Amino acid sequence: MIPVPPAQIERQLNYYGDKPFPAQRRVIFSSKRVIQVASGEQYGKSWLAGTFLKTRYPLGKLFWIVGPDFDQTKEEFNYFASSLQEKGAVADIRTPDQGAQRLWTTTGQYVETKSSDDEMKIANKAPDGIIMAEAGQQTRSVYERCRARCGPNRGWLLLAGTFEEERPWYDDLAVELEAEGAFFSCPSWDNTLKYPGGFSWACPHYNEQ
């Protein structure tokens, strides 16, 4: 997969009417192939992941959204799918209550959700891009499988989640990727839609402690 030019990303954002706030734009415009986002609650990481995919899907054919289970892939999939449906860009879509969700675009792309509770199913094919939803709740071996699957097509991998005490590997990965400029720490108050006043809005009693 060729690198995504910033002009292509901007065109996609404008086409779908997406208006990421500054902290989200830094992630969406990153040129890194492996990107980690560690966010606070209410940051908007599912919207961010779905929008990230919208800016890049025209340059590939196969994309996965991988979660700890199928339920935790639905928000990312739905953000992506609803925008394409509004534009008449969906050729077919399958959204069962249980199991994988699937979408075929009118321009030939295929997007599928996967559950990492069976790691062996994350194999065989080589996607052009993978989103790990709630990545901090998954294992490092799942991350390594996803990264390997992206290798043949030089695809991208976006990890979005929060730090989890029982999964210290996600903290360790942050150190590794920060050195490469591919780690983004995104506290809740960076979401200027929910917290217009930033930190002081999200934590009004901080200075009283």
PDB file of C-alpha atoms in Angstrom:
ATOM      1  CA  MET A   1       0.000   0.000   0.000  1.00  0.00           C
ATOM      2  CA  ILE A   2       1.446   3.363  -0.984  1.00  0.00           C
ATOM      3  CA  PRO A   3       1.791   6.134   1.618  1.00  0.00           C
ATOM      4  CA  VAL A   4      -1.333   8.274   1.889  1.00  0.00           C
ATOM      5  CA  PRO A   5      -0.669  11.855   0.735  1.00  0.00           C
ATOM      6  CA  PRO A   6      -1.948  14.542   3.122  1.00  0.00           C
ATOM      7  CA  ALA A   7      -4.023  15.998   0.267  1.00  0.00           C
ATOM      8  CA  GLN A   8      -5.823  12.646  -0.088  1.00  0.00           C
ATOM      9  CA  ILE A   9      -6.606  12.599   3.629  1.00  0.00           C
ATOM     10  CA  GLU A  10      -7.931  16.159   3.492  1.00  0.00           C
ATOM     11  CA  ARG A  11     -10.123  15.329   0.494  1.00  0.00           C
ATOM     12  CA  GLN A  12     -11.643  12.366   2.289  1.00  0.00           C
ATOM     13  CA  LEU A  13     -12.327  14.394   5.425  1.00  0.00           C
ATOM     14  CA  ASN A  14     -14.020  17.096   3.372  1.00  0.00           C
ATOM     15  CA  TYR A  15     -15.993  14.590   1.298  1.00  0.00           C
ATOM     16  CA  TYR A  16     -17.480  12.933   4.378  1.00  0.00           C
ATOM     17  CA  GLY A  17     -17.828  16.176   6.302  1.00  0.00           C
ATOM     18  CA  ASP A  18     -15.566  15.000   9.128  1.00  0.00           C
ATOM     19  CA  LYS A  19     -14.090  17.688  11.355  1.00  0.00           C
ATOM     20  CA  PRO A  20     -11.546  16.135  13.719  1.00  0.00           C
ATOM     21  CA  PHE A  21     -10.285  18.348  16.488  1.00  0.00           C
ATOM     22  CA  PRO A  22      -6.527  19.168  16.485  1.00  0.00           C
ATOM     23  CA  ALA A  23      -5.383  16.212  18.597  1.00  0.00           C
ATOM     24  CA  GLN A  24      -7.278  13.797  16.349  1.00  0.00           C
ATOM     25  CA  ARG A  25      -5.863  15.403  13.198  1.00  0.00           C
ATOM     26  CA  ARG A  26      -2.344  14.633  14.396  1.00  0.00           C
ATOM     27  CA  VAL A  27      -3.243  10.938  14.444  1.00  0.00           C
ATOM     28  CA  ILE A  28      -5.169  10.943  11.164  1.00  0.00           C
ATOM     29  CA  PHE A  29      -2.369  12.718   9.280  1.00  0.00           C
ATOM     30  CA  SER A  30       0.435  10.565  10.700  1.00  0.00           C
ATOM     31  CA  SER A  31       2.567   8.904   8.041  1.00  0.00           C
ATOM     32  CA  LYS A  32       3.653   6.052  10.316  1.00  0.00           C
ATOM     33  CA  ARG A  33       2.622   2.515   9.394  1.00  0.00           C
ATOM     34  CA  VAL A  34       2.121   1.447  13.036  1.00  0.00           C
ATOM     35  CA  ILE A  35       0.326   3.998  15.207  1.00  0.00           C
ATOM     36  CA  GLN A  36      -0.688   3.682  18.845  1.00  0.00           C
ATOM     37  CA  VAL A  37      -3.327   5.862  20.460  1.00  0.00           C
ATOM     38  CA  ALA A  38      -3.685   5.664  24.237  1.00  0.00           C
ATOM     39  CA  SER A  39      -6.755   7.672  25.141  1.00  0.00           C
ATOM     40  CA  GLY A  40      -8.882   8.560  28.097  1.00  0.00           C
ATOM     41  CA  GLU A  41     -12.591   7.877  28.348  1.00  0.00           C
ATOM     42  CA  GLN A  42     -14.860   9.994  26.144  1.00  0.00           C
ATOM     43  CA  TYR A  43     -11.916  10.902  23.917  1.00  0.00           C
ATOM     44  CA  GLY A  44     -13.692   9.615  20.811  1.00  0.00           C
ATOM     45  CA  LYS A  45     -11.294   6.807  19.885  1.00  0.00           C
ATOM     46  CA  SER A  46     -13.976   4.780  18.050  1.00  0.00           C
ATOM     47  CA  TRP A  47     -14.892   7.779  15.900  1.00  0.00           C
ATOM     48  CA  LEU A  48     -11.200   8.446  15.337  1.00  0.00           C
ATOM     49  CA  ALA A  49     -10.569   4.861  14.203  1.00  0.00           C
ATOM     50  CA  GLY A  50     -13.556   4.858  11.853  1.00  0.00           C
ATOM     51  CA  THR A  51     -12.466   8.190  10.380  1.00  0.00           C
ATOM     52  CA  PHE A  52      -8.877   7.002  10.016  1.00  0.00           C
ATOM     53  CA  LEU A  53     -10.191   4.113   7.909  1.00  0.00           C
ATOM     54  CA  LYS A  54     -12.339   6.453   5.806  1.00  0.00           C
ATOM     55  CA  THR A  55      -9.278   8.470   4.829  1.00  0.00           C
ATOM     56  CA  ARG A  56      -7.345   5.400   3.690  1.00  0.00           C
ATOM     57  CA  TYR A  57      -9.701   2.749   2.322  1.00  0.00           C
ATOM     58  CA  PRO A  58      -9.669   4.041  -1.306  1.00  0.00           C
ATOM     59  CA  LEU A  59      -5.983   3.031  -1.585  1.00  0.00           C
ATOM     60  CA  GLY A  60      -6.472  -0.601  -0.539  1.00  0.00           C
ATOM     61  CA  LYS A  61      -8.704  -3.637  -0.950  1.00  0.00           C
ATOM     62  CA  LEU A  62      -8.916  -5.495   2.385  1.00  0.00           C
ATOM     63  CA  PHE A  63      -9.275  -4.066   5.894  1.00  0.00           C
ATOM     64  CA  TRP A  64      -9.893  -5.629   9.301  1.00  0.00           C
ATOM     65  CA  ILE A  65     -11.213  -4.270  12.587  1.00  0.00           C
ATOM     66  CA  VAL A  66      -9.976  -6.567  15.362  1.00  0.00           C
ATOM     67  CA  GLY A  67     -11.378  -6.424  18.892  1.00  0.00           C
ATOM     68  CA  PRO A  68     -11.256  -8.510  22.079  1.00  0.00           C
ATOM     69  CA  ASP A  69     -14.678  -9.757  20.947  1.00  0.00           C
ATOM     70  CA  PHE A  70     -17.094  -8.870  18.171  1.00  0.00           C
ATOM     71  CA  ASP A  71     -19.121  -6.482  20.345  1.00  0.00           C
ATOM     72  CA  GLN A  72     -16.092  -4.239  20.788  1.00  0.00           C
ATOM     73  CA  THR A  73     -15.624  -3.789  17.055  1.00  0.00           C
ATOM     74  CA  LYS A  74     -19.128  -2.517  16.356  1.00  0.00           C
ATOM     75  CA  GLU A  75     -18.685   1.195  17.070  1.00  0.00           C
ATOM     76  CA  GLU A  76     -15.656   1.532  14.786  1.00  0.00           C
ATOM     77  CA  PHE A  77     -17.409  -0.445  12.048  1.00  0.00           C
ATOM     78  CA  ASN A  78     -20.637   1.520  12.392  1.00  0.00           C
ATOM     79  CA  TYR A  79     -18.907   4.917  12.228  1.00  0.00           C
ATOM     80  CA  PHE A  80     -17.249   3.833   9.007  1.00  0.00           C
ATOM     81  CA  ALA A  81     -20.272   2.090   7.489  1.00  0.00           C
ATOM     82  CA  SER A  82     -22.824   4.809   8.227  1.00  0.00           C
ATOM     83  CA  SER A  83     -20.751   7.455   6.444  1.00  0.00           C
ATOM     84  CA  LEU A  84     -20.337   5.289   3.349  1.00  0.00           C
ATOM     85  CA  GLN A  85     -24.027   4.420   3.321  1.00  0.00           C
ATOM     86  CA  GLU A  86     -24.933   8.119   3.371  1.00  0.00           C
ATOM     87  CA  LYS A  87     -22.804   8.585   0.249  1.00  0.00           C
ATOM     88  CA  GLY A  88     -24.178   5.512  -1.531  1.00  0.00           C
ATOM     89  CA  ALA A  89     -20.742   3.885  -1.431  1.00  0.00           C
ATOM     90  CA  VAL A  90     -21.830   0.522   0.020  1.00  0.00           C
ATOM     91  CA  ALA A  91     -22.453  -2.365  -2.378  1.00  0.00           C
ATOM     92  CA  ASP A  92     -23.399  -4.857   0.350  1.00  0.00           C
ATOM     93  CA  ILE A  93     -23.311  -4.993   4.152  1.00  0.00           C
ATOM     94  CA  ARG A  94     -23.883  -7.766   6.707  1.00  0.00           C
ATOM     95  CA  THR A  95     -24.454  -6.786  10.334  1.00  0.00           C
ATOM     96  CA  PRO A  96     -25.637  -9.833  12.312  1.00  0.00           C
ATOM     97  CA  ASP A  97     -26.325  -9.488  16.034  1.00  0.00           C
ATOM     98  CA  GLN A  98     -23.616 -12.069  16.696  1.00  0.00           C
ATOM     99  CA  GLY A  99     -20.370 -12.649  14.842  1.00  0.00           C
ATOM    100  CA  ALA A 100     -18.479 -10.749  12.188  1.00  0.00           C
ATOM    101  CA  GLN A 101     -19.775  -7.652  10.438  1.00  0.00           C
ATOM    102  CA  ARG A 102     -18.853  -7.281   6.772  1.00  0.00           C
ATOM    103  CA  LEU A 103     -19.012  -4.501   4.219  1.00  0.00           C
ATOM    104  CA  TRP A 104     -18.287  -4.345   0.498  1.00  0.00           C
ATOM    105  CA  THR A 105     -17.843  -0.925  -1.084  1.00  0.00           C
ATOM    106  CA  THR A 106     -18.952   0.063  -4.578  1.00  0.00           C
ATOM    107  CA  THR A 107     -15.286   0.553  -5.488  1.00  0.00           C
ATOM    108  CA  GLY A 108     -14.200  -2.969  -4.534  1.00  0.00           C
ATOM    109  CA  GLN A 109     -12.990  -2.747  -0.921  1.00  0.00           C
ATOM    110  CA  TYR A 110     -13.909  -5.277   1.738  1.00  0.00           C
ATOM    111  CA  VAL A 111     -14.015  -4.523   5.486  1.00  0.00           C
ATOM    112  CA  GLU A 112     -14.493  -7.262   8.083  1.00  0.00           C
ATOM    113  CA  THR A 113     -14.546  -7.357  11.884  1.00  0.00           C
ATOM    114  CA  LYS A 114     -12.670 -10.055  13.770  1.00  0.00           C
ATOM    115  CA  SER A 115     -12.520 -11.265  17.360  1.00  0.00           C
ATOM    116  CA  SER A 116      -9.078 -11.929  18.802  1.00  0.00           C
ATOM    117  CA  ASP A 117     -10.399 -14.484  21.289  1.00  0.00           C
ATOM    118  CA  ASP A 118      -9.363 -17.002  18.597  1.00  0.00           C
ATOM    119  CA  GLU A 119      -5.937 -15.770  17.536  1.00  0.00           C
ATOM    120  CA  MET A 120      -5.559 -18.488  14.905  1.00  0.00           C
ATOM    121  CA  LYS A 121      -8.214 -16.786  12.777  1.00  0.00           C
ATOM    122  CA  ILE A 122      -5.992 -13.726  12.443  1.00  0.00           C
ATOM    123  CA  ALA A 123      -3.981 -15.358   9.719  1.00  0.00           C
ATOM    124  CA  ASN A 124      -3.655 -16.254   6.033  1.00  0.00           C
ATOM    125  CA  LYS A 125      -4.691 -13.016   4.359  1.00  0.00           C
ATOM    126  CA  ALA A 126      -2.723  -9.776   4.118  1.00  0.00           C
ATOM    127  CA  PRO A 127      -4.897  -6.702   4.775  1.00  0.00           C
ATOM    128  CA  ASP A 128      -3.974  -3.229   3.600  1.00  0.00           C
ATOM    129  CA  GLY A 129      -4.905  -1.892   7.027  1.00  0.00           C
ATOM    130  CA  ILE A 130      -5.950  -3.153  10.455  1.00  0.00           C
ATOM    131  CA  ILE A 131      -7.595  -1.365  13.364  1.00  0.00           C
ATOM    132  CA  MET A 132      -7.094  -2.950  16.779  1.00  0.00           C
ATOM    133  CA  ALA A 133     -10.113  -1.698  18.735  1.00  0.00           C
ATOM    134  CA  GLU A 134      -9.687  -1.642  22.527  1.00  0.00           C
ATOM    135  CA  ALA A 135      -6.124  -2.751  21.848  1.00  0.00           C
ATOM    136  CA  GLY A 136      -5.154  -2.409  25.508  1.00  0.00           C
ATOM    137  CA  GLN A 137      -7.534  -5.265  26.357  1.00  0.00           C
ATOM    138  CA  GLN A 138      -5.867  -7.607  23.871  1.00  0.00           C
ATOM    139  CA  THR A 139      -2.552  -9.459  24.051  1.00  0.00           C
ATOM    140  CA  ARG A 140       0.832  -8.635  22.630  1.00  0.00           C
ATOM    141  CA  SER A 141       0.696 -11.817  20.557  1.00  0.00           C
ATOM    142  CA  VAL A 142      -2.462 -10.502  18.855  1.00  0.00           C
ATOM    143  CA  TYR A 143      -0.630  -7.247  18.128  1.00  0.00           C
ATOM    144  CA  GLU A 144       2.308  -9.172  16.677  1.00  0.00           C
ATOM    145  CA  ARG A 145      -0.004 -11.260  14.490  1.00  0.00           C
ATOM    146  CA  CYS A 146      -1.745  -8.154  13.192  1.00  0.00           C
ATOM    147  CA  ARG A 147       1.566  -6.445  12.505  1.00  0.00           C
ATOM    148  CA  ALA A 148       2.795  -9.509  10.617  1.00  0.00           C
ATOM    149  CA  ARG A 149      -0.411  -9.678   8.559  1.00  0.00           C
ATOM    150  CA  CYS A 150       0.162  -6.070   7.427  1.00  0.00           C
ATOM    151  CA  GLY A 151       3.672  -6.846   6.270  1.00  0.00           C
ATOM    152  CA  PRO A 152       3.174  -8.325   2.769  1.00  0.00           C
ATOM    153  CA  ASN A 153       1.239  -5.312   1.443  1.00  0.00           C
ATOM    154  CA  ARG A 154       3.076  -2.789   3.608  1.00  0.00           C
ATOM    155  CA  GLY A 155      -0.247  -1.980   5.194  1.00  0.00           C
ATOM    156  CA  TRP A 156      -0.929   0.132   8.274  1.00  0.00           C
ATOM    157  CA  LEU A 157      -1.890  -0.834  11.817  1.00  0.00           C
ATOM    158  CA  LEU A 158      -3.781   1.503  14.154  1.00  0.00           C
ATOM    159  CA  LEU A 159      -4.022   0.537  17.830  1.00  0.00           C
ATOM    160  CA  ALA A 160      -6.614   2.453  19.820  1.00  0.00           C
ATOM    161  CA  GLY A 161      -7.320   1.858  23.482  1.00  0.00           C
ATOM    162  CA  THR A 162      -6.631   2.749  27.084  1.00  0.00           C
ATOM    163  CA  PHE A 163      -3.854   1.493  29.340  1.00  0.00           C
ATOM    164  CA  GLU A 164      -4.936  -1.594  31.287  1.00  0.00           C
ATOM    165  CA  GLU A 165      -3.162  -2.762  34.462  1.00  0.00           C
ATOM    166  CA  GLU A 166      -3.435  -6.404  33.457  1.00  0.00           C
ATOM    167  CA  ARG A 167      -1.910  -5.719  30.012  1.00  0.00           C
ATOM    168  CA  PRO A 168       1.455  -4.002  30.688  1.00  0.00           C
ATOM    169  CA  TRP A 169       2.626  -4.744  27.150  1.00  0.00           C
ATOM    170  CA  TYR A 170       0.543  -1.799  25.901  1.00  0.00           C
ATOM    171  CA  ASP A 171       2.539   0.534  28.158  1.00  0.00           C
ATOM    172  CA  ASP A 172       5.792  -1.019  26.946  1.00  0.00           C
ATOM    173  CA  LEU A 173       4.741  -0.577  23.320  1.00  0.00           C
ATOM    174  CA  ALA A 174       4.069   3.093  23.982  1.00  0.00           C
ATOM    175  CA  VAL A 175       7.716   3.536  24.977  1.00  0.00           C
ATOM    176  CA  GLU A 176       8.866   1.749  21.821  1.00  0.00           C
ATOM    177  CA  LEU A 177       6.643   3.727  19.463  1.00  0.00           C
ATOM    178  CA  GLU A 178       7.128   7.080  21.165  1.00  0.00           C
ATOM    179  CA  ALA A 179      10.782   6.931  20.134  1.00  0.00           C
ATOM    180  CA  GLU A 180       9.566   6.605  16.525  1.00  0.00           C
ATOM    181  CA  GLY A 181       7.019   9.422  16.781  1.00  0.00           C
ATOM    182  CA  ALA A 182       4.203   6.904  16.371  1.00  0.00           C
ATOM    183  CA  PHE A 183       2.641   7.083  19.849  1.00  0.00           C
ATOM    184  CA  PHE A 184      -0.120   9.549  20.675  1.00  0.00           C
ATOM    185  CA  SER A 185      -1.215  10.166  24.247  1.00  0.00           C
ATOM    186  CA  CYS A 186      -4.761  11.488  24.054  1.00  0.00           C
ATOM    187  CA  PRO A 187      -6.333  12.509  27.378  1.00  0.00           C
ATOM    188  CA  SER A 188     -10.087  12.938  27.555  1.00  0.00           C
ATOM    189  CA  TRP A 189      -9.879  16.749  27.629  1.00  0.00           C
ATOM    190  CA  ASP A 190      -8.251  16.808  24.174  1.00  0.00           C
ATOM    191  CA  ASN A 191     -11.789  16.190  22.919  1.00  0.00           C
ATOM    192  CA  THR A 192     -12.745  19.836  22.610  1.00  0.00           C
ATOM    193  CA  LEU A 193     -16.297  18.950  21.604  1.00  0.00           C
ATOM    194  CA  LYS A 194     -17.046  17.322  24.961  1.00  0.00           C
ATOM    195  CA  TYR A 195     -14.625  19.494  26.936  1.00  0.00           C
ATOM    196  CA  PRO A 196     -14.571  22.947  25.252  1.00  0.00           C
ATOM    197  CA  GLY A 197     -12.371  24.365  28.011  1.00  0.00           C
ATOM    198  CA  GLY A 198      -9.829  21.563  27.841  1.00  0.00           C
ATOM    199  CA  PHE A 199      -8.236  20.326  31.066  1.00  0.00           C
ATOM    200  CA  SER A 200      -9.847  22.947  33.288  1.00  0.00           C
ATOM    201  CA  TRP A 201     -13.256  21.965  31.905  1.00  0.00           C
ATOM    202  CA  ALA A 202     -12.710  18.227  32.414  1.00  0.00           C
ATOM    203  CA  CYS A 203     -11.082  18.591  35.851  1.00  0.00           C
ATOM    204  CA  PRO A 204     -12.650  21.713  37.413  1.00  0.00           C
ATOM    205  CA  HIS A 205     -11.610  20.858  40.966  1.00  0.00           C
ATOM    206  CA  TYR A 206      -7.975  20.002  40.193  1.00  0.00           C
ATOM    207  CA  ASN A 207      -6.579  23.207  41.679  1.00  0.00           C
ATOM    208  CA  GLU A 208      -8.640  22.742  44.830  1.00  0.00           C
ATOM    209  CA  GLN A 209      -6.824  19.537  45.802  1.00  0.00           C
TER     210      GLN A 209
END
